PDB file of C-alpha atoms in Angstrom:
ATOM      1  CA  ALA A1436       0.102  -0.038  -0.169  1.00 81.00           C
ATOM      2  CA  GLN A1437       0.955   3.184  -0.696  1.00 88.00           C
ATOM      3  CA  SER A1438       0.541   6.916   1.555  1.00 92.00           C
ATOM      4  CA  VAL A1439       1.474  10.118   1.903  1.00 95.00           C
ATOM      5  CA  THR A1440       1.621  12.398   4.697  1.00 96.00           C
ATOM      6  CA  GLN A1441       2.454  16.394   4.610  1.00 97.00           C
ATOM      7  CA  LEU A1442       3.125  18.408   7.315  1.00 93.00           C
ATOM      8  CA  GLY A1443       1.296  21.353   8.508  1.00 92.00           C
ATOM      9  CA  SER A1444      -2.491  21.845   7.248  1.00 94.00           C
ATOM     10  CA  HIS A1445      -1.508  25.260   6.926  1.00 96.00           C
ATOM     11  CA  VAL A1446       1.994  27.602   6.390  1.00 97.00           C
ATOM     12  CA  SER A1447       2.147  31.130   6.469  1.00 97.00           C
ATOM     13  CA  VAL A1448       5.574  32.629   4.418  1.00 97.00           C
ATOM     14  CA  SER A1449       6.420  36.413   3.843  1.00 97.00           C
ATOM     15  CA  GLU A1450       6.763  37.532   0.327  1.00 97.00           C
ATOM     16  CA  GLY A1451       9.924  37.125  -0.945  1.00 97.00           C
ATOM     17  CA  ALA A1452      10.614  34.057   1.738  1.00 98.00           C
ATOM     18  CA  LEU A1453      11.462  30.511   1.419  1.00 98.00           C
ATOM     19  CA  VAL A1454       8.902  28.372   0.707  1.00 98.00           C
ATOM     20  CA  LEU A1455       8.981  24.912   2.398  1.00 98.00           C
ATOM     21  CA  LEU A1456       6.180  22.262   2.225  1.00 98.00           C
ATOM     22  CA  ARG A1457       7.326  19.066   3.844  1.00 97.00           C
ATOM     23  CA  CYS A1458       5.753  15.641   2.178  1.00 97.00           C
ATOM     24  CA  ASN A1459       6.730  11.826   3.315  1.00 96.00           C
ATOM     25  CA  TYR A1460       5.449   8.804   1.617  1.00 95.00           C
ATOM     26  CA  SER A1461       5.107   5.564   2.193  1.00 92.00           C
ATOM     27  CA  SER A1462       5.440   2.758  -0.180  1.00 85.00           C
ATOM     28  CA  SER A1463       6.390  -0.864  -0.545  1.00 81.00           C
ATOM     29  CA  VAL A1464       7.504  -0.182  -4.097  1.00 81.00           C
ATOM     30  CA  PRO A1465       9.254   1.993  -6.343  1.00 80.00           C
ATOM     31  CA  PRO A1466       7.593   5.273  -6.412  1.00 86.00           C
ATOM     32  CA  TYR A1467       6.733   7.785  -8.514  1.00 89.00           C
ATOM     33  CA  LEU A1468       6.417  11.300  -6.969  1.00 92.00           C
ATOM     34  CA  PHE A1469       3.816  14.351  -7.551  1.00 94.00           C
ATOM     35  CA  TRP A1470       3.028  17.600  -6.584  1.00 97.00           C
ATOM     36  CA  TYR A1471       0.150  19.557  -7.982  1.00 96.00           C
ATOM     37  CA  VAL A1472      -1.499  23.145  -7.053  1.00 96.00           C
ATOM     38  CA  GLN A1473      -5.184  23.890  -6.864  1.00 94.00           C
ATOM     39  CA  TYR A1474      -5.967  27.233  -7.072  1.00 92.00           C
ATOM     40  CA  PRO A1475      -9.658  28.421  -5.764  1.00 86.00           C
ATOM     41  CA  ASN A1476     -12.438  26.830  -7.868  1.00 81.00           C
ATOM     42  CA  GLN A1477      -9.934  25.525 -10.109  1.00 85.00           C
ATOM     43  CA  GLY A1478      -8.771  21.606 -10.758  1.00 88.00           C
ATOM     44  CA  LEU A1479      -5.281  20.310  -9.609  1.00 93.00           C
ATOM     45  CA  GLN A1480      -2.087  21.358 -11.595  1.00 94.00           C
ATOM     46  CA  LEU A1481       0.836  19.577 -12.013  1.00 94.00           C
ATOM     47  CA  LEU A1482       4.427  21.459 -10.716  1.00 96.00           C
ATOM     48  CA  LEU A1483       6.261  18.496 -10.895  1.00 94.00           C
ATOM     49  CA  LYS A1484       6.990  14.988 -10.151  1.00 91.00           C
ATOM     50  CA  TYR A1485      10.008  12.406  -9.689  1.00 90.00           C
ATOM     51  CA  THR A1486       9.923   9.434 -11.676  1.00 83.00           C
ATOM     52  CA  SER A1487      13.239   7.950 -10.784  1.00 78.00           C
ATOM     53  CA  ALA A1488      16.003   9.489 -12.703  1.00 76.00           C
ATOM     54  CA  ALA A1489      17.130  12.745 -11.403  1.00 84.00           C
ATOM     55  CA  THR A1490      16.295  13.178  -7.339  1.00 89.00           C
ATOM     56  CA  LEU A1491      16.486  17.202  -7.815  1.00 94.00           C
ATOM     57  CA  VAL A1492      13.517  17.649  -9.655  1.00 94.00           C
ATOM     58  CA  LYS A1493      12.699  20.920 -11.244  1.00 95.00           C
ATOM     59  CA  GLY A1494       9.210  22.271 -11.799  1.00 94.00           C
ATOM     60  CA  ILE A1495       6.822  25.403 -13.532  1.00 94.00           C
ATOM     61  CA  ASN A1496       7.042  28.713 -11.335  1.00 93.00           C
ATOM     62  CA  GLY A1497      10.072  28.411  -9.566  1.00 96.00           C
ATOM     63  CA  PHE A1498       9.379  25.193  -7.579  1.00 97.00           C
ATOM     64  CA  GLU A1499      11.757  22.035  -6.757  1.00 97.00           C
ATOM     65  CA  ALA A1500      11.883  19.177  -5.042  1.00 97.00           C
ATOM     66  CA  GLU A1501      14.602  16.691  -4.073  1.00 94.00           C
ATOM     67  CA  PHE A1502      13.606  13.452  -3.605  1.00 94.00           C
ATOM     68  CA  LYS A1503      15.330  11.283  -0.473  1.00 94.00           C
ATOM     69  CA  LYS A1504      15.093   7.607  -0.842  1.00 91.00           C
ATOM     70  CA  SER A1505      16.831   7.098   2.909  1.00 92.00           C
ATOM     71  CA  GLU A1506      14.340   9.758   4.521  1.00 93.00           C
ATOM     72  CA  THR A1507      11.252   9.022   2.177  1.00 94.00           C
ATOM     73  CA  SER A1508      10.463  12.556   1.594  1.00 95.00           C
ATOM     74  CA  PHE A1509      10.051  14.810  -1.195  1.00 96.00           C
ATOM     75  CA  HIS A1510       9.598  18.174   0.398  1.00 97.00           C
ATOM     76  CA  LEU A1511       8.711  20.681  -2.571  1.00 98.00           C
ATOM     77  CA  THR A1512      10.586  24.369  -1.811  1.00 98.00           C
ATOM     78  CA  LYS A1513      11.234  27.955  -3.990  1.00 98.00           C
ATOM     79  CA  PRO A1514      13.855  30.228  -2.674  1.00 97.00           C
ATOM     80  CA  SER A1515      11.544  33.240  -3.000  1.00 97.00           C
ATOM     81  CA  ALA A1516       7.725  33.612  -2.421  1.00 97.00           C
ATOM     82  CA  HIS A1517       5.360  35.952  -4.649  1.00 96.00           C
ATOM     83  CA  MET A1518       2.070  36.342  -3.967  1.00 96.00           C
ATOM     84  CA  SER A1519       0.670  34.574  -6.516  1.00 95.00           C
ATOM     85  CA  ASP A1520       1.637  30.920  -5.101  1.00 96.00           C
ATOM     86  CA  ALA A1521      -0.747  31.409  -2.381  1.00 96.00           C
ATOM     87  CA  ALA A1522      -3.245  27.863  -3.070  1.00 96.00           C
ATOM     88  CA  GLU A1523      -3.418  25.088  -1.927  1.00 96.00           C
ATOM     89  CA  TYR A1524      -0.836  21.959  -2.309  1.00 98.00           C
ATOM     90  CA  PHE A1525      -1.239  18.354  -2.937  1.00 97.00           C
ATOM     91  CA  CYS A1526       2.151  15.766  -2.676  1.00 97.00           C
ATOM     92  CA  ALA A1527       0.806  11.816  -3.995  1.00 95.00           C
ATOM     93  CA  VAL A1528       2.215   8.764  -5.158  1.00 92.00           C
ATOM     94  CA  THR A1529       1.776   6.147  -7.501  1.00 88.00           C
ATOM     95  CA  ARG A1530       3.869   3.185  -8.258  1.00 80.00           C
ATOM     96  CA  ASN A1531       6.442   3.550 -11.134  1.00 67.00           C
ATOM     97  CA  SER A1532       4.433   0.492 -12.881  1.00 63.00           C
ATOM     98  CA  GLY A1533       2.436   3.670 -14.801  1.00 62.00           C
ATOM     99  CA  ASN A1534      -1.078   3.269 -15.546  1.00 74.00           C
ATOM    100  CA  THR A1535      -1.945   3.527 -12.137  1.00 84.00           C
ATOM    101  CA  PRO A1536      -4.101   6.085  -9.778  1.00 90.00           C
ATOM    102  CA  LEU A1537      -3.099   8.575  -7.123  1.00 92.00           C
ATOM    103  CA  VAL A1538      -2.581   8.733  -3.734  1.00 94.00           C
ATOM    104  CA  PHE A1539      -2.541  11.884  -2.467  1.00 96.00           C
ATOM    105  CA  GLY A1540      -2.180  13.731   0.410  1.00 96.00           C
ATOM    106  CA  LYS A1541      -4.210  15.708   2.428  1.00 95.00           C
ATOM    107  CA  GLY A1542      -3.107  19.003   1.474  1.00 96.00           C
ATOM    108  CA  THR A1543      -0.874  22.092   2.326  1.00 97.00           C
ATOM    109  CA  ARG A1544      -2.278  25.274   2.422  1.00 97.00           C
ATOM    110  CA  LEU A1545       0.057  28.209   1.347  1.00 97.00           C
ATOM    111  CA  SER A1546      -0.519  31.530   2.809  1.00 97.00           C
ATOM    112  CA  VAL A1547       1.567  34.558   1.167  1.00 97.00           C
ATOM    113  CA  ILE A1548       1.768  37.853   3.513  1.00 96.00           C
ATOM    114  CA  ALA A1549       2.507  41.140   1.964  1.00 93.00           C
TER     115      ALA A1549
ATOM    116  CA  GLU B 712      -4.568  21.256 -26.467  1.00 64.00           C
ATOM    117  CA  ALA B 713      -7.793  21.882 -24.972  1.00 78.00           C
ATOM    118  CA  GLY B 714      -7.922  19.900 -21.744  1.00 91.00           C
ATOM    119  CA  VAL B 715     -10.126  17.853 -19.017  1.00 95.00           C
ATOM    120  CA  ALA B 716     -13.635  18.924 -19.635  1.00 96.00           C
ATOM    121  CA  GLN B 717     -16.476  18.368 -16.736  1.00 97.00           C
ATOM    122  CA  SER B 718     -19.800  19.770 -16.858  1.00 96.00           C
ATOM    123  CA  PRO B 719     -21.513  20.957 -14.848  1.00 97.00           C
ATOM    124  CA  ARG B 720     -19.626  23.001 -11.974  1.00 95.00           C
ATOM    125  CA  TYR B 721     -22.081  23.806  -9.307  1.00 96.00           C
ATOM    126  CA  LYS B 722     -24.942  21.251  -8.644  1.00 97.00           C
ATOM    127  CA  ILE B 723     -27.064  21.139  -5.650  1.00 98.00           C
ATOM    128  CA  ILE B 724     -29.356  18.987  -4.517  1.00 97.00           C
ATOM    129  CA  GLU B 725     -31.489  17.427  -1.929  1.00 97.00           C
ATOM    130  CA  LYS B 726     -30.714  14.351  -0.076  1.00 96.00           C
ATOM    131  CA  ARG B 727     -32.271  11.323  -2.155  1.00 96.00           C
ATOM    132  CA  GLN B 728     -32.384  12.849  -5.286  1.00 97.00           C
ATOM    133  CA  SER B 729     -30.094  11.795  -8.566  1.00 97.00           C
ATOM    134  CA  VAL B 730     -27.637  13.434 -10.402  1.00 98.00           C
ATOM    135  CA  ALA B 731     -24.867  12.930 -12.943  1.00 98.00           C
ATOM    136  CA  PHE B 732     -21.380  14.875 -13.604  1.00 97.00           C
ATOM    137  CA  TRP B 733     -19.859  14.604 -17.477  1.00 97.00           C
ATOM    138  CA  CYS B 734     -16.485  14.152 -18.455  1.00 97.00           C
ATOM    139  CA  ASN B 735     -14.576  14.203 -22.112  1.00 96.00           C
ATOM    140  CA  PRO B 736     -10.792  13.588 -21.341  1.00 95.00           C
ATOM    141  CA  ILE B 737      -7.644  14.851 -23.567  1.00 92.00           C
ATOM    142  CA  SER B 738      -8.521  13.747 -27.034  1.00 90.00           C
ATOM    143  CA  GLY B 739      -6.505  10.036 -26.939  1.00 88.00           C
ATOM    144  CA  HIS B 740      -6.235  10.046 -23.398  1.00 90.00           C
ATOM    145  CA  ALA B 741      -6.653   6.030 -22.961  1.00 89.00           C
ATOM    146  CA  THR B 742      -7.212   6.291 -19.083  1.00 91.00           C
ATOM    147  CA  LEU B 743     -10.060   8.062 -17.298  1.00 94.00           C
ATOM    148  CA  TYR B 744      -9.791   8.695 -13.602  1.00 96.00           C
ATOM    149  CA  TRP B 745     -13.066   9.805 -11.113  1.00 98.00           C
ATOM    150  CA  TYR B 746     -11.945  11.149  -7.805  1.00 97.00           C
ATOM    151  CA  GLN B 747     -13.850  12.405  -4.706  1.00 97.00           C
ATOM    152  CA  GLN B 748     -12.228  15.777  -3.302  1.00 95.00           C
ATOM    153  CA  ILE B 749     -13.731  16.035   0.259  1.00 95.00           C
ATOM    154  CA  LEU B 750     -13.268  19.485   1.512  1.00 91.00           C
ATOM    155  CA  GLY B 751     -10.002  20.054   3.907  1.00 88.00           C
ATOM    156  CA  GLN B 752      -8.889  16.557   2.027  1.00 90.00           C
ATOM    157  CA  GLY B 753      -6.943  15.381  -0.909  1.00 92.00           C
ATOM    158  CA  PRO B 754      -8.846  13.598  -3.727  1.00 95.00           C
ATOM    159  CA  LYS B 755      -9.475  10.133  -3.434  1.00 96.00           C
ATOM    160  CA  LEU B 756     -10.149   7.764  -6.165  1.00 96.00           C
ATOM    161  CA  LEU B 757     -13.053   6.912  -7.263  1.00 97.00           C
ATOM    162  CA  ILE B 758     -12.879   4.826 -10.474  1.00 97.00           C
ATOM    163  CA  GLN B 759     -10.431   4.080 -13.106  1.00 95.00           C
ATOM    164  CA  PHE B 760     -11.240   3.382 -16.346  1.00 94.00           C
ATOM    165  CA  GLN B 761      -8.621   1.751 -19.277  1.00 91.00           C
ATOM    166  CA  ASN B 762     -10.481   2.725 -22.999  1.00 89.00           C
ATOM    167  CA  ASN B 763     -14.096   1.257 -21.712  1.00 86.00           C
ATOM    168  CA  GLY B 764     -13.421  -1.066 -19.640  1.00 92.00           C
ATOM    169  CA  VAL B 765     -13.054  -0.921 -15.870  1.00 94.00           C
ATOM    170  CA  VAL B 766      -9.533  -1.304 -14.269  1.00 92.00           C
ATOM    171  CA  ASP B 767     -10.205  -0.447 -10.494  1.00 93.00           C
ATOM    172  CA  ASP B 768     -13.482   0.667  -8.828  1.00 95.00           C
ATOM    173  CA  SER B 769     -12.536  -1.099  -5.904  1.00 94.00           C
ATOM    174  CA  GLN B 770     -13.398   2.330  -3.594  1.00 94.00           C
ATOM    175  CA  LEU B 771     -16.437   2.841  -5.637  1.00 96.00           C
ATOM    176  CA  PRO B 772     -19.567   3.145  -3.413  1.00 94.00           C
ATOM    177  CA  LYS B 773     -21.510   0.841  -5.551  1.00 94.00           C
ATOM    178  CA  ASP B 774     -25.456   0.940  -3.856  1.00 95.00           C
ATOM    179  CA  ARG B 775     -25.100   4.275  -5.040  1.00 97.00           C
ATOM    180  CA  PHE B 776     -22.114   5.258  -7.070  1.00 97.00           C
ATOM    181  CA  SER B 777     -22.028   4.128 -10.943  1.00 97.00           C
ATOM    182  CA  ALA B 778     -20.037   5.220 -14.066  1.00 97.00           C
ATOM    183  CA  GLU B 779     -19.591   4.377 -17.201  1.00 95.00           C
ATOM    184  CA  ARG B 780     -17.385   5.232 -20.580  1.00 94.00           C
ATOM    185  CA  LEU B 781     -19.228   3.346 -22.843  1.00 81.00           C
ATOM    186  CA  LYS B 782     -17.328   4.260 -26.664  1.00 86.00           C
ATOM    187  CA  GLY B 783     -13.839   5.107 -24.586  1.00 84.00           C
ATOM    188  CA  VAL B 784     -14.274   8.516 -24.845  1.00 91.00           C
ATOM    189  CA  ASP B 785     -16.321  10.386 -22.347  1.00 95.00           C
ATOM    190  CA  SER B 786     -18.020   9.123 -18.919  1.00 97.00           C
ATOM    191  CA  THR B 787     -20.542   9.656 -16.954  1.00 97.00           C
ATOM    192  CA  LEU B 788     -20.814   9.401 -12.991  1.00 98.00           C
ATOM    193  CA  LYS B 789     -24.223   8.937 -11.308  1.00 98.00           C
ATOM    194  CA  ILE B 790     -25.033   9.209  -8.111  1.00 98.00           C
ATOM    195  CA  GLN B 791     -28.871   7.561  -6.988  1.00 97.00           C
ATOM    196  CA  PRO B 792     -29.771   8.315  -4.662  1.00 96.00           C
ATOM    197  CA  ALA B 793     -27.104  11.337  -2.925  1.00 96.00           C
ATOM    198  CA  LYS B 794     -26.520  11.076   0.713  1.00 97.00           C
ATOM    199  CA  LEU B 795     -25.625  14.624   2.670  1.00 97.00           C
ATOM    200  CA  GLU B 796     -21.627  13.070   3.285  1.00 96.00           C
ATOM    201  CA  ASP B 797     -21.437  13.050  -1.298  1.00 97.00           C
ATOM    202  CA  SER B 798     -21.087  17.100  -0.519  1.00 97.00           C
ATOM    203  CA  ALA B 799     -17.753  17.180  -2.784  1.00 97.00           C
ATOM    204  CA  VAL B 800     -16.006  18.368  -5.705  1.00 96.00           C
ATOM    205  CA  TYR B 801     -16.064  15.152  -7.962  1.00 97.00           C
ATOM    206  CA  LEU B 802     -12.646  15.836 -10.080  1.00 96.00           C
ATOM    207  CA  CYS B 803     -12.199  13.961 -13.502  1.00 97.00           C
ATOM    208  CA  ALA B 804      -8.313  13.272 -14.959  1.00 95.00           C
ATOM    209  CA  SER B 805      -6.848  11.282 -17.750  1.00 93.00           C
ATOM    210  CA  SER B 806      -3.850  10.183 -19.240  1.00 90.00           C
ATOM    211  CA  ALA B 807      -2.183   8.569 -22.241  1.00 83.00           C
ATOM    212  CA  GLY B 808      -1.463   5.947 -20.818  1.00 66.00           C
ATOM    213  CA  PRO B 809       1.589   3.779 -18.826  1.00 61.00           C
ATOM    214  CA  GLY B 810       5.229   4.785 -19.577  1.00 61.00           C
ATOM    215  CA  VAL B 811       7.728   7.589 -18.092  1.00 54.00           C
ATOM    216  CA  THR B 812       6.095  10.265 -19.817  1.00 63.00           C
ATOM    217  CA  LYS B 813       2.666   9.338 -20.760  1.00 60.00           C
ATOM    218  CA  ASN B 814       1.567   8.878 -16.860  1.00 73.00           C
ATOM    219  CA  ILE B 815       0.765  12.250 -15.891  1.00 85.00           C
ATOM    220  CA  GLN B 816      -2.825  12.842 -14.583  1.00 90.00           C
ATOM    221  CA  TYR B 817      -4.664  16.278 -16.255  1.00 92.00           C
ATOM    222  CA  PHE B 818      -7.272  17.088 -14.318  1.00 94.00           C
ATOM    223  CA  GLY B 819     -10.413  18.921 -15.199  1.00 95.00           C
ATOM    224  CA  ALA B 820     -11.763  21.839 -13.191  1.00 94.00           C
ATOM    225  CA  GLY B 821     -14.305  19.897 -11.150  1.00 95.00           C
ATOM    226  CA  THR B 822     -18.123  19.569  -9.990  1.00 96.00           C
ATOM    227  CA  ARG B 823     -19.037  21.147  -7.052  1.00 96.00           C
ATOM    228  CA  LEU B 824     -21.988  18.843  -5.671  1.00 97.00           C
ATOM    229  CA  SER B 825     -23.932  20.309  -2.391  1.00 97.00           C
ATOM    230  CA  VAL B 826     -26.413  17.997  -0.585  1.00 97.00           C
ATOM    231  CA  LEU B 827     -29.030  19.603   0.983  1.00 96.00           C
TER     232      LEU B 827
END
């Protein structure tokens, strides 16, 4: 079975500050890992994905995440927060055999303070 | 390229009524998913289709929920009769298929259901 734990249901940062959203996964098989962002009243948009190539993954809007097998983590970071980054962020895991459903964490709401 | 289309965007019904949601995936995508997202939680899979066949419906409450994808393209999810706890956003997603580059799920905007 696979699962994802996102630490912190709500994170608040100042504009220009570092963004760090935490995700730990559990998987009995090699995983694929994803970060999605959800803006109010919209669907989920893919930020970035880890699919067993490079452990440091760069995504859209300046976000990146590092896969750390020893820590079973896939934390999302951005050096400098923008007001437009305020949204809900979801970490998700699936099996690396492909074409399988995503298992999502509960999400972290990011607020950016001017 | 057009994205995943869902309708309606919003629906309000009373308990014990029936409701249907429609999804049109990205053209050429063989795999279609329906997820349920309850307020404050992450999406959870209801059902997965590969073309017009069901791959996984283990988490679908079959006593009230049904889904079909008759021609392997668009899909309909139905709830009959609805309960208060069915209030959620219903998300449809599609992917091109297995493989590193293909196994990316693209999501529609969702249908927000309120059951009163």
